[in-house]
Coordinates of C-alpha atoms and ligand atoms in Angstrom, one line a residue:
M1 CA 4.4 0.3 13.3
S2 CA 4.2 -1.0 9.8
L3 CA 2.1 0.4 7.1
G4 CA -0.9 -1.6 6.1
I5 CA -3.0 -2.2 3.1
G6 CA -6.6 -3.4 3.3
I7 CA -8.1 -5.8 0.8
I8 CA -11.7 -5.2 -0.2
G9 CA -13.8 -6.5 -3.0
L10 CA -17.0 -8.4 -3.6
S11 CA -17.5 -11.8 -2.1
G12 CA -15.8 -14.6 -4.0
S13 CA -13.6 -12.3 -6.1
G14 CA -10.5 -14.0 -4.8
R15 CA -9.5 -11.7 -1.9
T16 CA -8.2 -14.4 0.4
T17 CA -6.5 -16.3 -2.5
I18 CA -4.5 -13.1 -3.3
F19 CA -3.9 -12.4 0.4
N20 CA -2.4 -15.9 0.8
A21 CA -0.2 -15.4 -2.3
L22 CA 1.0 -12.0 -1.0
T23 CA 1.8 -13.1 2.5
G24 CA 2.5 -16.8 2.3
N25 CA -0.4 -17.4 4.7
N26 CA -2.7 -20.3 4.3
A27 CA -6.1 -18.8 5.2
E28 CA -9.2 -20.7 4.1
T29 CA -10.5 -19.7 0.7
G30 CA -14.0 -20.1 -0.7
G31 CA -16.7 -19.4 1.8
F32 CA -15.1 -17.2 4.4
G33 CA -18.2 -15.3 3.8
A34 CA -19.7 -13.5 6.8
A35 CA -17.6 -11.0 8.8
S36 CA -15.7 -12.9 11.5
A37 CA -12.1 -12.1 12.1
A38 CA -9.7 -10.4 9.6
H39 CA -6.7 -12.1 8.2
I40 CA -3.5 -10.2 8.8
G41 CA -0.1 -11.1 7.2
M42 CA 3.2 -9.6 6.0
A43 CA 4.5 -9.5 2.5
K44 CA 8.2 -9.2 1.8
V45 CA 9.1 -6.4 -0.6
P46 CA 11.2 -7.8 -3.5
D47 CA 14.5 -5.8 -3.9
D48 CA 17.3 -6.6 -6.4
R49 CA 19.7 -4.4 -4.4
L50 CA 19.2 -6.6 -1.3
D51 CA 19.9 -9.7 -3.4
A52 CA 23.1 -8.1 -4.7
F53 CA 24.4 -7.1 -1.3
T54 CA 23.5 -10.6 0.1
K55 CA 25.8 -12.1 -2.5
L56 CA 28.5 -9.5 -1.7
F57 CA 28.5 -9.7 2.1
N58 CA 27.2 -13.2 2.7
P59 CA 25.5 -12.1 5.9
K60 CA 24.1 -14.4 8.6
K61 CA 20.7 -12.9 7.8
T62 CA 18.9 -10.9 5.0
T63 CA 15.8 -8.9 6.0
P64 CA 13.6 -7.4 3.3
A65 CA 11.2 -4.5 4.0
E66 CA 7.7 -5.7 4.7
I67 CA 4.2 -4.4 4.1
Q68 CA 1.2 -5.6 6.1
Y69 CA -1.9 -6.8 4.3
L70 CA -5.4 -7.1 5.9
D71 CA -8.1 -9.3 4.4
V72 CA -11.3 -8.2 6.2
G73 CA -13.3 -11.0 4.5
A74 CA -16.5 -8.9 4.1
S75 CA -17.7 -6.3 1.8
V76 CA -17.6 -2.6 2.9
K77 CA -21.4 -2.6 2.6
T78 CA -21.7 -5.6 5.0
L79 CA -19.3 -3.9 7.5
A80 CA -21.2 -0.6 7.3
K81 CA -24.4 -2.2 8.3
G82 CA -22.8 -3.0 11.7
G83 CA -23.6 -5.8 14.1
G84 CA -21.4 -8.6 15.3
T85 CA -17.7 -7.9 14.7
A86 CA -18.5 -5.6 11.7
G87 CA -17.8 -2.4 13.6
Q88 CA -14.5 -3.6 14.8
L89 CA -13.5 -4.8 11.3
L90 CA -14.5 -1.4 9.8
T91 CA -12.3 0.4 12.4
Q92 CA -9.4 -1.9 11.4
L93 CA -10.0 -1.1 7.7
A94 CA -10.3 2.6 8.4
G95 CA -6.8 2.4 9.9
V96 CA -5.0 1.1 6.8
D97 CA -2.9 3.4 4.6
A98 CA -4.1 2.1 1.2
L99 CA -6.7 -0.2 -0.3
I100 CA -6.7 -3.1 -2.8
N101 CA -10.0 -3.8 -4.5
V102 CA -10.1 -7.3 -6.0
V103 CA -12.4 -7.5 -9.0
R104 CA -13.3 -10.9 -10.3
A105 CA -12.7 -11.5 -14.0
F106 CA -12.2 -15.3 -14.0
E107 CA -15.0 -17.6 -15.3
D108 CA -15.9 -20.6 -13.2
P109 CA -19.5 -21.9 -13.3
A110 CA -18.8 -23.7 -10.0
I111 CA -18.3 -20.4 -8.2
P112 CA -21.4 -18.1 -8.7
H113 CA -20.7 -14.4 -9.0
P114 CA -22.9 -12.5 -6.5
S115 CA -24.3 -10.3 -9.3
G116 CA -24.8 -13.2 -11.7
S117 CA -22.2 -12.4 -14.3
I118 CA -18.6 -11.2 -14.9
D119 CA -18.4 -7.5 -15.5
V120 CA -15.3 -5.7 -14.4
A121 CA -16.5 -2.1 -14.9
R122 CA -19.8 -2.8 -13.1
D123 CA -18.0 -4.3 -10.1
I124 CA -15.5 -1.4 -9.9
G125 CA -18.5 1.0 -9.9
E126 CA -20.2 -1.0 -7.2
M127 CA -17.2 -1.0 -4.9
N128 CA -16.8 2.8 -5.4
L129 CA -20.4 3.2 -4.4
E130 CA -19.9 1.1 -1.2
V131 CA -16.8 3.0 -0.3
A132 CA -18.5 6.4 -0.9
F133 CA -21.5 5.3 1.1
S134 CA -19.3 4.5 4.1
D135 CA -17.6 7.9 3.8
L136 CA -20.9 9.7 3.5
A137 CA -22.0 8.1 6.8
I138 CA -18.9 9.5 8.5
I139 CA -19.7 12.9 7.0
E140 CA -23.3 12.9 8.2
K141 CA -22.2 12.1 11.8
R142 CA -19.6 14.9 11.6
F143 CA -22.2 17.4 10.4
N144 CA -24.3 16.8 13.5
R145 CA -21.3 17.2 15.7
I146 CA -20.0 20.4 14.0
A147 CA -23.5 21.9 14.2
S148 CA -23.7 21.4 18.0
S149 CA -20.1 22.6 18.5
I150 CA -20.9 25.8 16.6
R151 CA -23.8 26.5 18.9
G152 CA -21.6 26.4 22.0
A153 CA -18.4 27.8 20.4
K154 CA -16.5 30.9 21.5
P155 CA -16.3 33.5 18.7
E156 CA -12.7 32.8 18.0
E157 CA -13.4 29.1 17.5
K158 CA -16.2 29.6 15.0
P159 CA -14.2 30.3 11.8
R160 CA -12.4 26.9 12.1
L161 CA -15.7 25.0 12.6
L162 CA -17.4 26.9 9.7
A163 CA -14.5 26.0 7.4
E164 CA -14.7 22.4 8.4
Q165 CA -18.5 22.4 7.8
D166 CA -17.9 23.9 4.4
L167 CA -15.3 21.3 3.6
M168 CA -17.7 18.5 4.6
H169 CA -20.3 20.0 2.3
R170 CA -17.9 20.0 -0.7
L171 CA -16.8 16.4 0.0
R172 CA -20.4 15.2 0.2
D173 CA -21.5 17.0 -3.0
Q174 CA -18.6 15.4 -4.9
L175 CA -19.0 12.0 -3.4
E176 CA -22.7 12.1 -4.4
K177 CA -21.4 12.8 -8.0
D178 CA -19.3 9.6 -7.7
I179 CA -16.0 11.4 -7.2
P180 CA -14.0 9.6 -4.5
I181 CA -12.1 11.9 -2.1
R182 CA -8.7 10.8 -3.5
E183 CA -9.7 12.5 -6.8
Q184 CA -11.1 15.7 -5.2
K185 CA -9.0 18.8 -5.4
L186 CA -8.1 19.9 -1.8
T187 CA -5.7 22.3 -0.3
E188 CA -2.7 21.0 1.7
E189 CA -4.4 22.3 4.8
E190 CA -7.6 20.4 4.0
D191 CA -5.7 17.2 3.2
H192 CA -4.1 17.5 6.6
L193 CA -7.5 18.0 8.3
L194 CA -8.8 14.9 6.7
V195 CA -6.2 12.5 8.0
G196 CA -8.1 12.1 11.3
Y197 CA -11.3 11.1 9.5
Q198 CA -9.7 8.0 7.9
F199 CA -12.1 8.2 4.9
L200 CA -11.9 5.0 2.8
S201 CA -12.3 6.8 -0.6
A202 CA -9.4 9.1 0.3
K203 CA -6.9 6.2 0.5
P204 CA -4.6 5.3 -2.4
L205 CA -6.2 2.4 -4.4
I206 CA -4.9 -0.6 -6.3
T207 CA -7.6 -2.3 -8.4
I208 CA -6.6 -6.0 -8.9
V209 CA -8.4 -7.6 -11.8
N210 CA -8.4 -11.3 -11.1
I211 CA -8.4 -13.1 -14.4
G212 CA -8.5 -16.8 -15.2
E213 CA -5.5 -18.7 -16.5
A214 CA -7.0 -18.8 -20.0
H215 CA -6.6 -15.1 -20.4
L216 CA -3.1 -14.8 -19.0
S217 CA -1.5 -14.2 -22.4
R218 CA -3.7 -11.1 -22.8
S219 CA -3.0 -9.8 -19.2
K220 CA -0.3 -7.2 -20.2
Q221 CA -2.5 -5.6 -22.9
M222 CA -5.5 -5.7 -20.6
E223 CA -3.6 -3.9 -17.9
I224 CA -2.5 -1.1 -20.2
E225 CA -6.1 -0.6 -21.4
L226 CA -7.6 -0.6 -18.0
N227 CA -5.0 1.8 -16.6
Q228 CA -5.9 4.2 -19.5
K229 CA -9.6 3.8 -18.9
F230 CA -9.4 4.2 -15.1
A231 CA -6.5 6.7 -15.0
Q232 CA -6.9 8.6 -11.7
P233 CA -4.5 10.1 -9.2
N234 CA -3.4 7.6 -6.6
H235 CA -5.0 4.7 -8.5
R236 CA -3.4 1.8 -10.3
V237 CA -4.8 -1.3 -12.0
I238 CA -3.0 -4.6 -11.9
V239 CA -4.2 -7.6 -13.9
L240 CA -3.2 -11.0 -12.5
C241 CA -4.5 -14.5 -12.0
G242 CA -4.8 -15.1 -8.3
K243 CA -4.8 -18.9 -8.4
L244 CA -1.7 -18.9 -10.5
E245 CA 0.0 -16.4 -8.2
M246 CA -0.6 -18.7 -5.3
D247 CA 1.1 -21.6 -7.1
L248 CA 4.0 -19.4 -8.3
S249 CA 4.6 -18.0 -4.8
G250 CA 5.8 -21.5 -3.8
L251 CA 8.4 -21.7 -6.6
D252 CA 12.1 -20.7 -6.6
K253 CA 13.1 -17.6 -8.6
A254 CA 14.5 -19.5 -11.6
S255 CA 11.4 -21.6 -12.2
K256 CA 9.2 -18.5 -11.7
M257 CA 11.2 -16.6 -14.4
D258 CA 10.9 -19.5 -16.8
F259 CA 7.2 -19.5 -16.4
L260 CA 6.8 -15.8 -16.8
K261 CA 8.9 -15.7 -20.0
E262 CA 6.3 -18.0 -21.6
Y263 CA 3.7 -15.3 -21.2
G264 CA 6.0 -12.4 -22.1
L265 CA 6.0 -11.1 -18.5
E266 CA 9.0 -9.9 -16.5
Q267 CA 7.5 -9.9 -13.0
T268 CA 4.9 -11.9 -11.2
G269 CA 1.6 -10.1 -10.5
L270 CA 2.4 -10.1 -6.8
E271 CA 5.7 -8.4 -7.3
R272 CA 3.9 -5.7 -9.2
V273 CA 1.2 -5.4 -6.5
I274 CA 3.8 -5.1 -3.8
Q275 CA 5.8 -2.5 -5.8
A276 CA 2.7 -0.5 -6.5
S277 CA 1.7 -0.7 -2.8
Y278 CA 5.2 0.7 -1.9
E279 CA 4.9 3.5 -4.5
L280 CA 1.3 4.5 -3.6
L281 CA 2.3 4.6 0.1
G282 CA 5.1 7.0 -0.8
L283 CA 7.8 4.7 0.5
I284 CA 11.4 4.2 -0.4
S285 CA 14.0 2.0 1.2
F286 CA 17.4 2.6 2.6
L287 CA 19.7 -0.3 3.3
T288 CA 22.1 -1.4 6.1
V289 CA 24.8 -3.9 5.2
G290 CA 27.4 -6.0 7.1
P291 CA 28.4 -9.5 7.9
D292 CA 25.6 -9.9 10.4
E293 CA 22.7 -8.6 8.4
V294 CA 21.8 -7.0 5.1
R295 CA 18.5 -5.2 5.5
A296 CA 16.0 -2.9 3.7
W297 CA 14.2 -0.3 5.8
P298 CA 11.1 1.4 4.5
V299 CA 10.8 5.2 5.1
T300 CA 8.5 7.8 3.6
K301 CA 9.9 9.8 0.7
G302 CA 11.5 13.0 2.0
S303 CA 12.5 11.6 5.4
T304 CA 15.6 13.1 6.9
A305 CA 18.6 11.0 8.0
Q306 CA 17.7 11.5 11.7
K307 CA 14.1 10.4 11.2
A308 CA 15.3 7.3 9.2
A309 CA 17.7 6.4 12.1
G310 CA 14.6 6.2 14.3
K311 CA 13.3 3.3 12.1
I312 CA 16.2 1.2 13.4
H313 CA 16.1 2.4 17.0
S314 CA 14.8 5.4 18.9
D315 CA 18.3 5.6 20.6
I316 CA 20.0 6.1 17.3
E317 CA 17.6 8.9 16.4
R318 CA 18.1 10.6 19.7
G319 CA 21.8 10.2 19.8
F320 CA 22.3 10.9 16.1
I321 CA 25.8 12.3 15.2
R322 CA 26.2 11.7 11.5
A323 CA 25.3 9.2 8.8
E324 CA 27.9 7.6 6.5
V325 CA 26.1 7.3 3.2
I326 CA 26.8 5.7 -0.2
G327 CA 24.6 4.9 -3.1
H328 CA 23.9 1.2 -3.7
K329 CA 25.5 1.3 -7.2
E330 CA 28.7 2.9 -6.0
L331 CA 29.1 0.4 -3.1
L332 CA 28.5 -2.6 -5.5
E333 CA 31.2 -1.2 -7.8
C334 CA 33.6 -0.8 -4.9
G335 CA 32.9 -4.2 -3.4
T336 CA 33.7 -3.2 0.2
I337 CA 33.1 -0.2 2.5
A338 CA 36.9 0.1 2.9
E339 CA 37.4 0.5 -0.8
A340 CA 34.6 3.0 -1.0
K341 CA 36.2 5.0 1.8
K342 CA 39.5 4.9 0.0
R343 CA 37.9 6.3 -3.2
G344 CA 36.2 9.0 -1.2
L345 CA 32.7 7.8 -2.1
L346 CA 31.5 7.4 1.5
R347 CA 29.8 10.7 2.3
L348 CA 29.3 12.1 5.8
E349 CA 25.8 13.5 6.1
G350 CA 24.0 15.4 8.9
K351 CA 20.6 15.3 10.5
T352 CA 18.7 17.1 7.8
Y353 CA 20.1 15.0 4.8
V354 CA 17.1 13.7 2.8
V355 CA 17.4 10.0 2.4
Q356 CA 17.4 8.7 -1.2
D357 CA 16.0 5.3 -2.4
G358 CA 18.8 2.7 -2.2
D359 CA 21.1 4.7 0.0
V360 CA 23.4 2.4 2.1
I361 CA 23.6 4.0 5.5
N362 CA 25.7 3.5 8.6
F363 CA 24.6 5.7 11.5
L364 CA 27.1 7.1 14.0
F365 CA 25.4 7.9 17.3
N366 CA 26.0 8.5 20.9
V367 CA 23.7 7.5 23.8
Ligands
GTP401 N1 -10.6 -20.4 -11.5 C1 -10.1 -19.5 -10.6 N2 -10.6 -19.5 -9.4 C2 -10.2 -18.7 -8.5 C3 -9.2 -17.7 -8.8 N3 -9.0 -16.9 -7.7 C4 -9.8 -17.4 -6.8 N4 -10.5 -18.5 -7.2 C5 -11.5 -19.3 -6.5 O1 -12.6 -18.6 -6.1 C6 -13.1 -18.9 -4.9 C7 -13.2 -17.7 -4.0 O2 -11.8 -17.3 -3.7 P1 -11.5 -16.6 -2.4 O3 -10.0 -16.2 -2.4 O4 -11.9 -17.4 -1.2 O5 -12.4 -15.3 -2.5 P2 -12.8 -14.2 -1.4 O6 -13.0 -13.0 -2.1 O7 -11.9 -14.3 -0.3 O8 -14.2 -14.9 -1.0 P3 -15.0 -14.9 0.4 O9 -14.1 -14.3 1.4 O10 -15.4 -16.3 0.5 O11 -16.2 -14.0 0.1 C8 -12.1 -20.0 -4.3 O12 -12.7 -21.3 -4.6 C9 -10.9 -19.8 -5.2 O13 -10.2 -21.0 -5.3 C10 -8.7 -17.6 -10.1 O14 -7.8 -16.8 -10.5 N5 -9.2 -18.6 -11.0
MG402 MG1 -12.1 -14.5 1.7

């Protein structure tokens, strides 16, 4: 199962354009409008280490890590109203691990803004309201259920239900004060309890401000300012031009770099979105290398070697003996695994070793 990010935003903000640029899909833009079916696609995670090892090993195949993106094509408000496929789309959205809110900042008289004018702060506020509204509806339903459970509960079950009721009260009070759940202070235990609820406002959030080409030279400064203005835990603002990103995604690396340099940028907006997605999801990559395949594998930060082995195959996790591990820098310096062994840089690690970002791993297993 891959981790997924859901794209939300007001109609016509450029959601599908950005989805296409991220995933290389070619979904129809402009007028997807009413909720029908969601677009789902995979984005490849850019990784310099993978490029370096591909040069070194010249493998038959290079496989980057991937993240799944979901463009539901309707506002949260529309989905929450229900009817048609809305309920199904809302369930799909509830299942993602993080959200991207696309906010329109590009001017184009041919494409009317649903609220009549461009206003980034207003649109961010509106989306926060929609998301809070959807979470409040879940809380209301839960209140009713807890209340009836309490009536029929055995004495030993009551404290847990009362604690949950109390938590729902606090979540609701703060949501009504415009504080999304991701910004609310909760204990680890409460955080854990909330996982099952799939609250939208509890998910990490990337706000993409979709600017027009004319403002591209100001994008870096804008991004710094907006990140200061909207600095919140598990939230990041990225400023990019969706239309341009779509064009850039078709170019080779060298042409892309030339273009970016003109605007004083080091990375495309999409690369920054994918990287931020990776970070907000708490992911790191370990690598496997060899003549057949050089590959990056996403794992959550703090994963043990045995758990990481399971990403490749459940047999390797079950029959785990040991992991041969070397940092990517060390291996690049050595040039070959044999040389790394000779220099004593290849470490043997056990089940509980905590995998580090960029570790090159060979699992020894027995099935
Ligand atoms: N000028 C300009 N137009 C853009 C930009 N990004 C998207 N558009 C245009 O805006 C229109 C809407 O873009 P979409 O990507 O379809 O937006 P959406 O949010 O998916 O819209 P719906 O799903 O139709 O509600 C399309 O005609 C796009 O070509 C941009 O950066 N600049
Ligand atoms: Mg769309």
